[in-house]
Coordinates of C-alpha atoms and ligand atoms in Angstrom, one line a residue:
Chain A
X564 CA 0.0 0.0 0.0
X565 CA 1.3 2.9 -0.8
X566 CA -1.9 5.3 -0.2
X567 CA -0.9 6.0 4.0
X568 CA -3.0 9.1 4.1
X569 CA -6.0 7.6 2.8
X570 CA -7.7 6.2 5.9
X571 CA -11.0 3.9 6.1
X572 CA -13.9 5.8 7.0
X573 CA -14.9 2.2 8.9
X574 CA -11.6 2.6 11.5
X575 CA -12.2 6.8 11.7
X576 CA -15.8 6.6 13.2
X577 CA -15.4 4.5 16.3
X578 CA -12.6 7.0 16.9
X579 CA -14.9 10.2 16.4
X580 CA -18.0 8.4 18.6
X581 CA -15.7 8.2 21.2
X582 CA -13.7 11.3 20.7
X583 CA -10.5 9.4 20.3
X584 CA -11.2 7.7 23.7
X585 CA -10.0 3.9 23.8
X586 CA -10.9 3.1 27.3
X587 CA -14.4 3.5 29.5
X588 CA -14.3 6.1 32.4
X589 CA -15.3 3.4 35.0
X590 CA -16.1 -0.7 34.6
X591 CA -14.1 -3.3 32.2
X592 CA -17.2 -4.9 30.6
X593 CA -16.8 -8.4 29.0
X594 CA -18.2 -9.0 26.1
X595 CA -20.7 -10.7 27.6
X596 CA -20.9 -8.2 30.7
X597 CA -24.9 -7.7 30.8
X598 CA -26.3 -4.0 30.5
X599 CA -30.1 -2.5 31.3
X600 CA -31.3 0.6 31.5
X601 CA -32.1 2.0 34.9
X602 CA -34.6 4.6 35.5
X603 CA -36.3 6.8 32.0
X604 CA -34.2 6.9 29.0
X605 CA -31.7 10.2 29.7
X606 CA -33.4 13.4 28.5
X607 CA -31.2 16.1 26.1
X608 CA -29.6 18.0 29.9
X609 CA -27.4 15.0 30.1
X610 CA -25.4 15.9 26.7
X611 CA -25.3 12.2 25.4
X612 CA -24.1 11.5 21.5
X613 CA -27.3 9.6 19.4
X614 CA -24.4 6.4 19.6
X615 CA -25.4 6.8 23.4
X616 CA -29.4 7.0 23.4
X617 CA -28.7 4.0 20.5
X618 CA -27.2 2.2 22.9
X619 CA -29.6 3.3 26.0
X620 CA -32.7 2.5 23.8
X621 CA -31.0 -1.3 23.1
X622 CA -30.7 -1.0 27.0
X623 CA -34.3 -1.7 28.0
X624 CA -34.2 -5.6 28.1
X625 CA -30.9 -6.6 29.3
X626 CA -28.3 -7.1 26.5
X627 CA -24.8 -7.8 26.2
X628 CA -21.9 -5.7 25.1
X629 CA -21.6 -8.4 23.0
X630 CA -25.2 -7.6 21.3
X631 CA -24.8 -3.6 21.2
X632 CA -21.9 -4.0 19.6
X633 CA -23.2 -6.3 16.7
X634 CA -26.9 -4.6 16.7
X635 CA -24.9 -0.8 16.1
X636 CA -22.8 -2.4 14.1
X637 CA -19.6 -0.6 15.9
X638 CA -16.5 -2.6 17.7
X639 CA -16.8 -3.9 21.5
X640 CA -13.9 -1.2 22.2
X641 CA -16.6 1.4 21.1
X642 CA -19.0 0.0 23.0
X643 CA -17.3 -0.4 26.2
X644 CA -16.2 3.6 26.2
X645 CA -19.5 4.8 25.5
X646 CA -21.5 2.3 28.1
X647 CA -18.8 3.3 30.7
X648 CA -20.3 6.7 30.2
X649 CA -23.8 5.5 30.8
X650 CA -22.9 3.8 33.7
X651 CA -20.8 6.4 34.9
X652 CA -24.1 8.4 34.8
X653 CA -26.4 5.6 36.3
X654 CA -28.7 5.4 33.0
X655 CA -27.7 1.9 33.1
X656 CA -26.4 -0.7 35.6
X657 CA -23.7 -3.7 34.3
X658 CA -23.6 -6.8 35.5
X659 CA -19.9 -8.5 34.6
X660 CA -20.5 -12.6 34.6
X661 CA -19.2 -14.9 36.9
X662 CA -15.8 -15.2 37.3
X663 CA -13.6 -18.6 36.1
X664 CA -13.1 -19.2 40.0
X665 CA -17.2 -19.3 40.3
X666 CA -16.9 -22.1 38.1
X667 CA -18.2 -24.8 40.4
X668 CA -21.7 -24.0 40.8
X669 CA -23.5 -27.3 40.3
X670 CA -26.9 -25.7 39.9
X671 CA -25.3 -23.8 37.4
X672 CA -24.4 -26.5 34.8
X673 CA -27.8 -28.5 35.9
X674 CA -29.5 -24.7 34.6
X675 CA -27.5 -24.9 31.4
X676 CA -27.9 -28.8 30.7
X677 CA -31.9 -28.1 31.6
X678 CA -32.1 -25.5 29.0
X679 CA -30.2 -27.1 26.4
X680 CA -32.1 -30.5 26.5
X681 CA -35.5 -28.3 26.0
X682 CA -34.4 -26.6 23.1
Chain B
X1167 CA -20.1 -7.3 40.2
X1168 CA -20.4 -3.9 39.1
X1169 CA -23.7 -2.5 39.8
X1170 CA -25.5 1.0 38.7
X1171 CA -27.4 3.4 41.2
X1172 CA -30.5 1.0 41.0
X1173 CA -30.4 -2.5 41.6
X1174 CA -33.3 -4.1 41.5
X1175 CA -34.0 -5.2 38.1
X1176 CA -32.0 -9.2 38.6
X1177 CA -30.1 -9.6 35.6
X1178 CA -29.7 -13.0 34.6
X1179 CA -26.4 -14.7 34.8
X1180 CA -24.1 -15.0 31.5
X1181 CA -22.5 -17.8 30.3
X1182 CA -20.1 -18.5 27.4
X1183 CA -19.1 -21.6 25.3
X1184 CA -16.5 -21.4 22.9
X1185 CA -16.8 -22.8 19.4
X1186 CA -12.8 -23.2 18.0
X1187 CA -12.2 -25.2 15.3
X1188 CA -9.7 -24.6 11.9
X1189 CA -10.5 -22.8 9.1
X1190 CA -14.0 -23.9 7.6
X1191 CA -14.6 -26.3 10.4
X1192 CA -18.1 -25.1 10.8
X1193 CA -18.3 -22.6 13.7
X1194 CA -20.0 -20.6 12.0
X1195 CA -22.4 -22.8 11.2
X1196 CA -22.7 -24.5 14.7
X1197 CA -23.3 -21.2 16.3
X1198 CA -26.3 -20.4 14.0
X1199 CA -27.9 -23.6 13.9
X1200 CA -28.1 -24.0 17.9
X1201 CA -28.7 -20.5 18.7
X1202 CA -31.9 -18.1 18.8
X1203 CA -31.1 -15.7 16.3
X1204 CA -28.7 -15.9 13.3
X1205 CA -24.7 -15.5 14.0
X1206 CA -23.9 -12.3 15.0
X1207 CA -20.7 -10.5 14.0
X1208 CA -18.7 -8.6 16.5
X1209 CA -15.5 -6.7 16.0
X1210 CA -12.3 -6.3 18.8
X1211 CA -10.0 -3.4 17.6
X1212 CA -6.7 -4.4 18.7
X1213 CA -4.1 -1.6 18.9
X1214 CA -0.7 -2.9 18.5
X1215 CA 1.1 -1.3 21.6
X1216 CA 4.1 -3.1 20.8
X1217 CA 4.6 -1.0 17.4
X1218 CA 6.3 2.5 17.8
X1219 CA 7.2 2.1 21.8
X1220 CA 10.3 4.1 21.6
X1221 CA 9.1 6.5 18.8
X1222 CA 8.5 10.0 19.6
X1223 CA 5.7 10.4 17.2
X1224 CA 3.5 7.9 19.2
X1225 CA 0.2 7.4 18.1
X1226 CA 1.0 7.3 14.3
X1227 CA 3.1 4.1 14.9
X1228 CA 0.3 2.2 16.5
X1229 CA -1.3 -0.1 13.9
X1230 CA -4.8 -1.0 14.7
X1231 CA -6.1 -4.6 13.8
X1232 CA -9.7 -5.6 14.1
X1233 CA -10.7 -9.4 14.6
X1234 CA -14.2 -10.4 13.9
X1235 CA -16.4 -13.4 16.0
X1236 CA -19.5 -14.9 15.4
X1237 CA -21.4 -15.1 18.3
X1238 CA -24.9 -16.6 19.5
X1239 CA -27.3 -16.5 22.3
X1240 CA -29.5 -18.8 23.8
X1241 CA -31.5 -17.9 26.5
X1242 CA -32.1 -20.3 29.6
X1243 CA -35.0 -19.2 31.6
X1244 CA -34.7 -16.2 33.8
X1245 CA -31.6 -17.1 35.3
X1246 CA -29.1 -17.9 32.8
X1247 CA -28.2 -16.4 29.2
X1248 CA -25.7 -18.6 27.1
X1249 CA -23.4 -17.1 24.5
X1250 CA -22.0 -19.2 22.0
X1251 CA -18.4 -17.6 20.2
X1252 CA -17.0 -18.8 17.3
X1253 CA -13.1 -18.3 18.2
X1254 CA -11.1 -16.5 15.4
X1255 CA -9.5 -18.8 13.4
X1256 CA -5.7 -17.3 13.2
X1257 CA -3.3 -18.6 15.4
X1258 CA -1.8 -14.5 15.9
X1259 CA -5.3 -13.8 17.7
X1260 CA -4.3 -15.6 20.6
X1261 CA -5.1 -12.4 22.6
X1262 CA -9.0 -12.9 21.4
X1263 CA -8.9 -16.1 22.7
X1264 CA -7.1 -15.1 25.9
X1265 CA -9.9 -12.3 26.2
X1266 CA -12.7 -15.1 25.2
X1267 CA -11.3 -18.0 27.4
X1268 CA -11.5 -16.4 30.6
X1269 CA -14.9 -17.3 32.1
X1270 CA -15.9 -19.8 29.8
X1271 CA -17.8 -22.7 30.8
X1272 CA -15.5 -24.5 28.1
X1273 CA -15.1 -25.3 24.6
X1274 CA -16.5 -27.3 21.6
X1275 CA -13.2 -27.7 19.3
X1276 CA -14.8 -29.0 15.4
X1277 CA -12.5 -31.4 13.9
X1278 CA -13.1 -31.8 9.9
X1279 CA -11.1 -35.3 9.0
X1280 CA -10.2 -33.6 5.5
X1281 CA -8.0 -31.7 7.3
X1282 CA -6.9 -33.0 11.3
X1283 CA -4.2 -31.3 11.8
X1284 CA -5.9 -27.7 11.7
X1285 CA -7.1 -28.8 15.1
X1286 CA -4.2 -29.3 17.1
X1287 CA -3.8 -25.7 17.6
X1288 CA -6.8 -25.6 19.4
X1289 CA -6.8 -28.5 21.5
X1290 CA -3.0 -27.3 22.6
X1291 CA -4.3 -24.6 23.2
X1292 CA -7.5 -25.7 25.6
X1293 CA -5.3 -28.2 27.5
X1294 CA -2.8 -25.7 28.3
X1295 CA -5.3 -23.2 29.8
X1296 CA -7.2 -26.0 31.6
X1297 CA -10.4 -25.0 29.9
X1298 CA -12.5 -28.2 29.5
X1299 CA -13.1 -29.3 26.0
X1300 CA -14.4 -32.2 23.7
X1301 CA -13.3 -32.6 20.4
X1302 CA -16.6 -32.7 17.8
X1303 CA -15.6 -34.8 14.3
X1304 CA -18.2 -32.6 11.8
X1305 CA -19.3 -35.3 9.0
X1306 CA -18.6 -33.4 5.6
X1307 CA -19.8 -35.3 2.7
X1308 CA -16.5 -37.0 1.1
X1309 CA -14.4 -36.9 3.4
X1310 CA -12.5 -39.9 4.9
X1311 CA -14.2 -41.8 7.4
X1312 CA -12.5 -42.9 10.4
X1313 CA -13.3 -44.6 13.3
X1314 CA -13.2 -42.5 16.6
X1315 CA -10.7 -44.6 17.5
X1316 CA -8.3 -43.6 15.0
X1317 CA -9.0 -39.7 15.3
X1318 CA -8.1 -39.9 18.5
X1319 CA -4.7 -41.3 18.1
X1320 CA -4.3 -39.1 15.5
X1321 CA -4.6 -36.0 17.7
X1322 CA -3.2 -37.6 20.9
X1323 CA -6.7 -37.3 22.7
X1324 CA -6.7 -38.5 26.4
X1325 CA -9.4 -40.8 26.8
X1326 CA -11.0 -38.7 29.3
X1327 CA -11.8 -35.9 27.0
X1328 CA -15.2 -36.5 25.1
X1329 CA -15.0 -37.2 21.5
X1330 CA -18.0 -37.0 19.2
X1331 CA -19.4 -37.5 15.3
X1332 CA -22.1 -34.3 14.5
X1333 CA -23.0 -32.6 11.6
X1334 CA -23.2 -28.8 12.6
X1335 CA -25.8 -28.0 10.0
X1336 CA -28.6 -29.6 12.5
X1337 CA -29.7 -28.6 15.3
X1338 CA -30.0 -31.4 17.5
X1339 CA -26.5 -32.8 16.6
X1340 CA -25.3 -29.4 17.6
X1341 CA -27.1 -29.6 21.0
X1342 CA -26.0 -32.9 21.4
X1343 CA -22.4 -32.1 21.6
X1344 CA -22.7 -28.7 23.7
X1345 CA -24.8 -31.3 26.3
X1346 CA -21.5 -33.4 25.9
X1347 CA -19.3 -30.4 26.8
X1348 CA -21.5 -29.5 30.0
X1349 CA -21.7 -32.6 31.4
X1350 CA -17.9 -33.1 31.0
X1351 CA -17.2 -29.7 32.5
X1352 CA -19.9 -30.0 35.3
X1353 CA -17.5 -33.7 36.4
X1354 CA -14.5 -31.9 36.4
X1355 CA -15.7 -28.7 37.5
X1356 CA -18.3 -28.5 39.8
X1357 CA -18.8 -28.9 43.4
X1358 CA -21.8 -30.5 44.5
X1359 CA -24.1 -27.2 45.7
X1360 CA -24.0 -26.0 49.0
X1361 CA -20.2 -27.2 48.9
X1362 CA -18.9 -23.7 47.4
X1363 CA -18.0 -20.9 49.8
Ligands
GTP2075 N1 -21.5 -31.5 5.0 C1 -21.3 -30.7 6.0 N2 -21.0 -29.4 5.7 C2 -20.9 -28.5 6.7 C3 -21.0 -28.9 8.1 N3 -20.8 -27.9 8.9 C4 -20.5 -26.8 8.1 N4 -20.6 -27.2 6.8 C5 -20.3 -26.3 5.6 O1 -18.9 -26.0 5.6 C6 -18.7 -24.7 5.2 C7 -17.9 -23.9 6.2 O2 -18.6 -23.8 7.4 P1 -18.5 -22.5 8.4 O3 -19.5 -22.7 9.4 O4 -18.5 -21.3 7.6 O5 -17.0 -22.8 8.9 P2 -16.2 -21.8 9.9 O6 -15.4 -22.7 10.8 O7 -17.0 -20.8 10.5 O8 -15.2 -21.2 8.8 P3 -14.2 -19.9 9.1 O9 -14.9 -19.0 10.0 O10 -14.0 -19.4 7.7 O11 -13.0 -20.5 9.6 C8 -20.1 -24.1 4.9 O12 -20.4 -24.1 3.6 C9 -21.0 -25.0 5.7 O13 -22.3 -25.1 5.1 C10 -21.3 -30.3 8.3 O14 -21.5 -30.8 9.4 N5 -21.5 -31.1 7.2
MG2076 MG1 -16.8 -18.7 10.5

């Protein structure tokens, strides 16, 4: 390639949603970390982008970063940055899953085994 | 557990299964034809810290690589929600799999007998990390037939670790294999309940 000014409009507009921000305020959130909106949907005083009322709106039945990412067809980096600021705000409340040392819960592979044999 | 200023809508639980396999195993299509909705594609945007460390313009030498997965959900009453992730298939996204191993309740590694070897990776891999695994043989018209026997010689499978025929197209023969994979991480995994601190 010899073109290294030309840059893909797909790569520059994470960068702008987030204003060149790479990492959330506050949280981690897994790709399967689950989000839902807490409270009304945030009204124009809280200065959000329309990426973060997208993601908000998505927000009303829980959903994983995962599943914002793929539905606003942006990366899970994105996604992470802007949900931080939601959370960071308290329009939605995260719940990260259980770690690998949580692993052992019997009930929980009887839950999964239950719910794959009634598919 | 991170929670928000309210908390009393009960999320469910998340769980994630790992579908790895070599190049046109059929993750893709093992993660669509056991989950709710079609695959869904989601991207990680990897920035290359290791590029440009000592050079004074910085952020210009950082090359940014993106690495897509499939993914799939299937929802397990109101406690549990199960993800199913087709793990990137080249071997220099180790990272991804880092980042997607972590957590998971295990792995489903597709073997495709036209091509063995592409496997190994993966169950290297899986062993290494202790992540429990079973190795699935997908049926692909044509291809040489084996006895499970012989496939796992060929890929030096201990006889402890599940190894099963399925055709990834169908549902069932899917679901068959991911009940494999639970019950085989439940008997090396889990405590009987009330046992856990
Ligand atoms: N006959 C047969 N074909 C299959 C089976 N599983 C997948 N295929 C076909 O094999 C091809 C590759 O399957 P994919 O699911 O795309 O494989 P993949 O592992 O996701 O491939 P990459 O993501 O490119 O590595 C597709 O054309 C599928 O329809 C199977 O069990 N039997
Ligand atoms: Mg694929």
């Amino acid at each position: 390639m010899t073109h290294e000014e030309w840059v893909d409009p797909e790569i520059v507009r994470p960068y702008v949603v987030t204003r060149g921000r790479t990492e959330p305020v506050r949280g981690s959130f897994d790709l399967i970390s689950l989000a839902v909106a807490v409270g009304g949907p945030p009204g124009p005083e809280a200065g959000l982008d329309p990426e973060h009322l997208s993601i908000a709106r998505l927000c009303r039945e829980p959903i994983s970063v995962a599943e914002i990412a793929a539905r606003l067809d942006l990366p899970a980096g994105t996604i992470r940055v802007l949900l931080g600021d939601l959370f960071d705000q308290g329009f939605v409340t995260v719940q990260d899953p259980q770690p690998e040392v949580d692993m052992q819960d019997e009930k929980m592979y009887r839950a999964v085994l239950d719910g794959l044999r009634s598919l | 557990m991170v929670f928000g200023r309210s908390d009393r809508r009960r999320l469910p639980t998340a769980i994630k299964i790992l579908i790895a396999g070599g190049f046109g195993a059929g993750k893709t299509t093992m993660v669509g034809s056991v989950s709710e909705t079609r695959p869904l594609r989601t991207e990680e945007t990897l920035t290359d810290r290791s590029t440009g460390v000592d050079d004074i313009s910085g952020v210009e030498a950082k090359r940014t690589t993106t690495v897509a997965m499939d993914f799939g959900r299937i929802t397990m009453g109101d406690d549990y929600m199960l993800y199913l992730f087709g793990t990137p298939g080249q071997e220099r996204f180790w990272f991804v799999w880092d980042e997607l191993a972590l957590g998971a309740l295990g792995a489903v590694i597709l073997a495709d007998t036209r091509r063995l070897a592409d496997c190994f990776p993966s169950v290297d891999y899986f062993e290494r990390r202790g992540t429990p695994f079973v190795v699935a043989v997908n049926c692909f018209e044509g291809s040489p037939v084996y006895e499970l026997d012989e496939v796992r010689l060929a890929l030096g499978l201990d006889p402890s670790i599940p190894l099963v025929l399925c055709d990834a197209r169908k549902r069932d023969s899917s679901r068959e294999v991911l009940i494999q994979l639970v019950e085989h991480a439940m008997k090396l995994r889990a405590q009987p309940v009330g046992t856990t601190s």
